[in-house]
Structures are given as structure tokens and as C-alpha cells.
Amino acid sequence: FLVDILAVFSMGVQEVVKISSDLGNLAEFEKVLEECGLEKSVNRFGYHCWKKEHMLFGSAIIYKRKSPQELSARLYALNYSTLGLVVKLLQKSKLPCDTKISLFKS
């Protein structure tokens, strides 16, 4: 996993996003990631997709939960098209209906 994520880090794109919900909670976030086609890494470092036949190939998510209603996530992908697809799949998933995904400004 670390070798793959380093390759995407050096050759791909990355963004930090804030995922939040005012009315619901993000307790099912891991299940949503798996339903989108991402797999939990062996060392529990994050979620990724390294299957070449999958549309999310070369993408990874490492996140930190700040509260039940908010988390920050670092998204990695080979290009912005794939990164946008990851975000779109998260928006269309079974997260609470008021979930917001926004770029994190530090």
C-alpha cells in the first residue's frame, strides 16, 4: 500500500476535503467507501483501489474523524477526472442527505 500511495503522491494529484453533515452523522463512512469500490488497506492506513479494471484505479483516501458529523480526508488519484469521480460517488452515496464535501483551506 505505501509504495502504491507514494507513486500516486509523486505522479498524481491530491486534495484535502472537509466532509460534514449538520443533521446526520458519518458513522457509516467506511461502509460507503467500500460500496464505492474502495478497499481497506491491509495496514488500516486508509482506503484505496489498485484494480486496473476498476474506474477508480489509482485512487486512495486517508481520513481523520474530527467528530461524528465531520471528518477531513486527503484524496489521492492519478488525475483530476478520477478525483472528481470519487467525490461524485461520495455525493451520490448513502451518506446523510445534507452532507457537504468542500475543499479544505488551511
PDB file of C-alpha atoms in Angstrom:
ATOM      1  CA  PHE A   1       0.000   0.000   0.000  1.00  0.00           C
ATOM      2  CA  LEU A   2       2.696   2.520   0.938  1.00  0.00           C
ATOM      3  CA  VAL A   3       4.626   2.001  -2.290  1.00  0.00           C
ATOM      4  CA  ASP A   4       1.452   2.491  -4.337  1.00  0.00           C
ATOM      5  CA  ILE A   5       0.370   5.594  -2.425  1.00  0.00           C
ATOM      6  CA  LEU A   6       3.857   7.087  -2.804  1.00  0.00           C
ATOM      7  CA  ALA A   7       3.676   6.519  -6.557  1.00  0.00           C
ATOM      8  CA  VAL A   8       0.283   8.253  -6.770  1.00  0.00           C
ATOM      9  CA  PHE A   9       1.554  11.010  -4.464  1.00  0.00           C
ATOM     10  CA  SER A  10       4.526  11.731  -6.702  1.00  0.00           C
ATOM     11  CA  MET A  11       2.821  11.365 -10.097  1.00  0.00           C
ATOM     12  CA  GLY A  12      -0.848  12.072  -9.404  1.00  0.00           C
ATOM     13  CA  VAL A  13      -2.999  14.748  -7.821  1.00  0.00           C
ATOM     14  CA  GLN A  14      -4.219  15.257  -4.283  1.00  0.00           C
ATOM     15  CA  GLU A  15      -6.733  17.434  -2.473  1.00  0.00           C
ATOM     16  CA  VAL A  16      -7.787  17.804   1.139  1.00  0.00           C
ATOM     17  CA  VAL A  17     -11.539  17.969   1.649  1.00  0.00           C
ATOM     18  CA  LYS A  18     -13.841  18.501   4.587  1.00  0.00           C
ATOM     19  CA  ILE A  19     -16.850  16.185   4.735  1.00  0.00           C
ATOM     20  CA  SER A  20     -19.586  17.270   7.133  1.00  0.00           C
ATOM     21  CA  SER A  21     -23.250  16.816   7.954  1.00  0.00           C
ATOM     22  CA  ASP A  22     -25.353  19.056  10.198  1.00  0.00           C
ATOM     23  CA  LEU A  23     -28.363  16.754  10.557  1.00  0.00           C
ATOM     24  CA  GLY A  24     -26.888  13.248  10.322  1.00  0.00           C
ATOM     25  CA  ASN A  25     -23.646  11.566  11.232  1.00  0.00           C
ATOM     26  CA  LEU A  26     -20.849   9.950   9.259  1.00  0.00           C
ATOM     27  CA  ALA A  27     -20.701   6.696  11.229  1.00  0.00           C
ATOM     28  CA  GLU A  28     -21.217   4.637   8.047  1.00  0.00           C
ATOM     29  CA  PHE A  29     -18.402   6.360   6.112  1.00  0.00           C
ATOM     30  CA  GLU A  30     -16.255   3.219   5.889  1.00  0.00           C
ATOM     31  CA  LYS A  31     -19.180   1.206   4.518  1.00  0.00           C
ATOM     32  CA  VAL A  32     -19.827   3.910   1.910  1.00  0.00           C
ATOM     33  CA  LEU A  33     -16.192   3.797   0.786  1.00  0.00           C
ATOM     34  CA  GLU A  34     -16.411   0.030   0.321  1.00  0.00           C
ATOM     35  CA  GLU A  35     -19.682   0.373  -1.624  1.00  0.00           C
ATOM     36  CA  CYS A  36     -17.956   2.877  -3.934  1.00  0.00           C
ATOM     37  CA  GLY A  37     -15.355   0.234  -4.783  1.00  0.00           C
ATOM     38  CA  LEU A  38     -12.521   1.174  -2.449  1.00  0.00           C
ATOM     39  CA  GLU A  39     -10.815  -1.452  -0.294  1.00  0.00           C
ATOM     40  CA  LYS A  40      -9.449  -1.062   3.206  1.00  0.00           C
ATOM     41  CA  SER A  41      -5.670  -1.218   3.196  1.00  0.00           C
ATOM     42  CA  VAL A  42      -4.027  -4.172   4.871  1.00  0.00           C
ATOM     43  CA  ASN A  43      -2.344  -1.965   7.455  1.00  0.00           C
ATOM     44  CA  ARG A  44      -5.584   0.006   8.084  1.00  0.00           C
ATOM     45  CA  PHE A  45      -3.932   3.149   6.772  1.00  0.00           C
ATOM     46  CA  GLY A  46      -6.826   4.185   4.529  1.00  0.00           C
ATOM     47  CA  TYR A  47      -8.910   3.008   1.586  1.00  0.00           C
ATOM     48  CA  HIS A  48      -7.685   2.506  -1.966  1.00  0.00           C
ATOM     49  CA  CYS A  49      -8.384   0.970  -5.364  1.00  0.00           C
ATOM     50  CA  TRP A  50      -5.488  -0.682  -7.191  1.00  0.00           C
ATOM     51  CA  LYS A  51      -7.579  -2.883  -9.534  1.00  0.00           C
ATOM     52  CA  LYS A  52      -6.687  -1.818 -13.075  1.00  0.00           C
ATOM     53  CA  GLU A  53     -10.092  -2.782 -14.448  1.00  0.00           C
ATOM     54  CA  HIS A  54     -11.949  -0.566 -11.940  1.00  0.00           C
ATOM     55  CA  MET A  55     -12.895   3.024 -12.850  1.00  0.00           C
ATOM     56  CA  LEU A  56     -11.348   4.304  -9.573  1.00  0.00           C
ATOM     57  CA  PHE A  57      -7.948   2.711 -10.279  1.00  0.00           C
ATOM     58  CA  GLY A  58      -5.143   4.670  -8.662  1.00  0.00           C
ATOM     59  CA  SER A  59      -7.268   6.444  -6.080  1.00  0.00           C
ATOM     60  CA  ALA A  60      -6.879   6.449  -2.315  1.00  0.00           C
ATOM     61  CA  ILE A  61      -8.471   8.146   0.683  1.00  0.00           C
ATOM     62  CA  ILE A  62      -6.861   8.751   4.046  1.00  0.00           C
ATOM     63  CA  TYR A  63      -9.166  10.427   6.523  1.00  0.00           C
ATOM     64  CA  LYS A  64      -9.297  11.653  10.093  1.00  0.00           C
ATOM     65  CA  ARG A  65     -12.553  11.826  12.005  1.00  0.00           C
ATOM     66  CA  LYS A  66     -12.962  15.123  13.872  1.00  0.00           C
ATOM     67  CA  SER A  67     -16.433  14.425  15.269  1.00  0.00           C
ATOM     68  CA  PRO A  68     -19.400  12.176  14.427  1.00  0.00           C
ATOM     69  CA  GLN A  69     -20.567  14.862  11.988  1.00  0.00           C
ATOM     70  CA  GLU A  70     -17.234  15.925  10.458  1.00  0.00           C
ATOM     71  CA  LEU A  71     -14.052  14.466   9.032  1.00  0.00           C
ATOM     72  CA  SER A  72     -11.170  15.654   6.919  1.00  0.00           C
ATOM     73  CA  ALA A  73      -9.895  13.484   4.100  1.00  0.00           C
ATOM     74  CA  ARG A  74      -6.895  13.556   1.826  1.00  0.00           C
ATOM     75  CA  LEU A  75      -7.891  12.266  -1.617  1.00  0.00           C
ATOM     76  CA  TYR A  76      -5.256  10.917  -3.997  1.00  0.00           C
ATOM     77  CA  ALA A  77      -5.783   9.992  -7.647  1.00  0.00           C
ATOM     78  CA  LEU A  78      -3.838   9.630 -10.860  1.00  0.00           C
ATOM     79  CA  ASN A  79      -5.681  12.621 -12.391  1.00  0.00           C
ATOM     80  CA  TYR A  80      -8.394  15.140 -11.602  1.00  0.00           C
ATOM     81  CA  SER A  81     -11.001  13.204 -13.583  1.00  0.00           C
ATOM     82  CA  THR A  82     -10.667  10.236 -11.251  1.00  0.00           C
ATOM     83  CA  LEU A  83     -10.531  12.501  -8.205  1.00  0.00           C
ATOM     84  CA  GLY A  84     -13.756  14.195  -9.318  1.00  0.00           C
ATOM     85  CA  LEU A  85     -15.360  10.803  -9.844  1.00  0.00           C
ATOM     86  CA  VAL A  86     -14.500   9.780  -6.264  1.00  0.00           C
ATOM     87  CA  VAL A  87     -16.133  12.955  -4.948  1.00  0.00           C
ATOM     88  CA  LYS A  88     -19.201  12.468  -7.166  1.00  0.00           C
ATOM     89  CA  LEU A  89     -19.616   8.869  -5.978  1.00  0.00           C
ATOM     90  CA  LEU A  90     -19.415  10.029  -2.358  1.00  0.00           C
ATOM     91  CA  GLN A  91     -22.069  12.690  -3.035  1.00  0.00           C
ATOM     92  CA  LYS A  92     -24.409  10.116  -4.596  1.00  0.00           C
ATOM     93  CA  SER A  93     -23.810   7.528  -1.857  1.00  0.00           C
ATOM     94  CA  LYS A  94     -25.758   6.668   1.273  1.00  0.00           C
ATOM     95  CA  LEU A  95     -24.250   9.484   3.323  1.00  0.00           C
ATOM     96  CA  PRO A  96     -26.765  11.786   5.070  1.00  0.00           C
ATOM     97  CA  CYS A  97     -28.722  13.937   2.608  1.00  0.00           C
ATOM     98  CA  ASP A  98     -27.209  17.199   3.882  1.00  0.00           C
ATOM     99  CA  THR A  99     -23.584  16.019   3.572  1.00  0.00           C
ATOM    100  CA  LYS A 100     -21.249  18.697   2.283  1.00  0.00           C
ATOM    101  CA  ILE A 101     -17.913  17.953   0.625  1.00  0.00           C
ATOM    102  CA  SER A 102     -15.753  21.049   0.316  1.00  0.00           C
ATOM    103  CA  LEU A 103     -12.108  21.840  -0.319  1.00  0.00           C
ATOM    104  CA  PHE A 104     -10.241  22.338   2.931  1.00  0.00           C
ATOM    105  CA  LYS A 105      -8.460  25.661   3.210  1.00  0.00           C
ATOM    106  CA  SER A 106      -5.639  25.640   5.760  1.00  0.00           C
TER     107      SER A 106
END
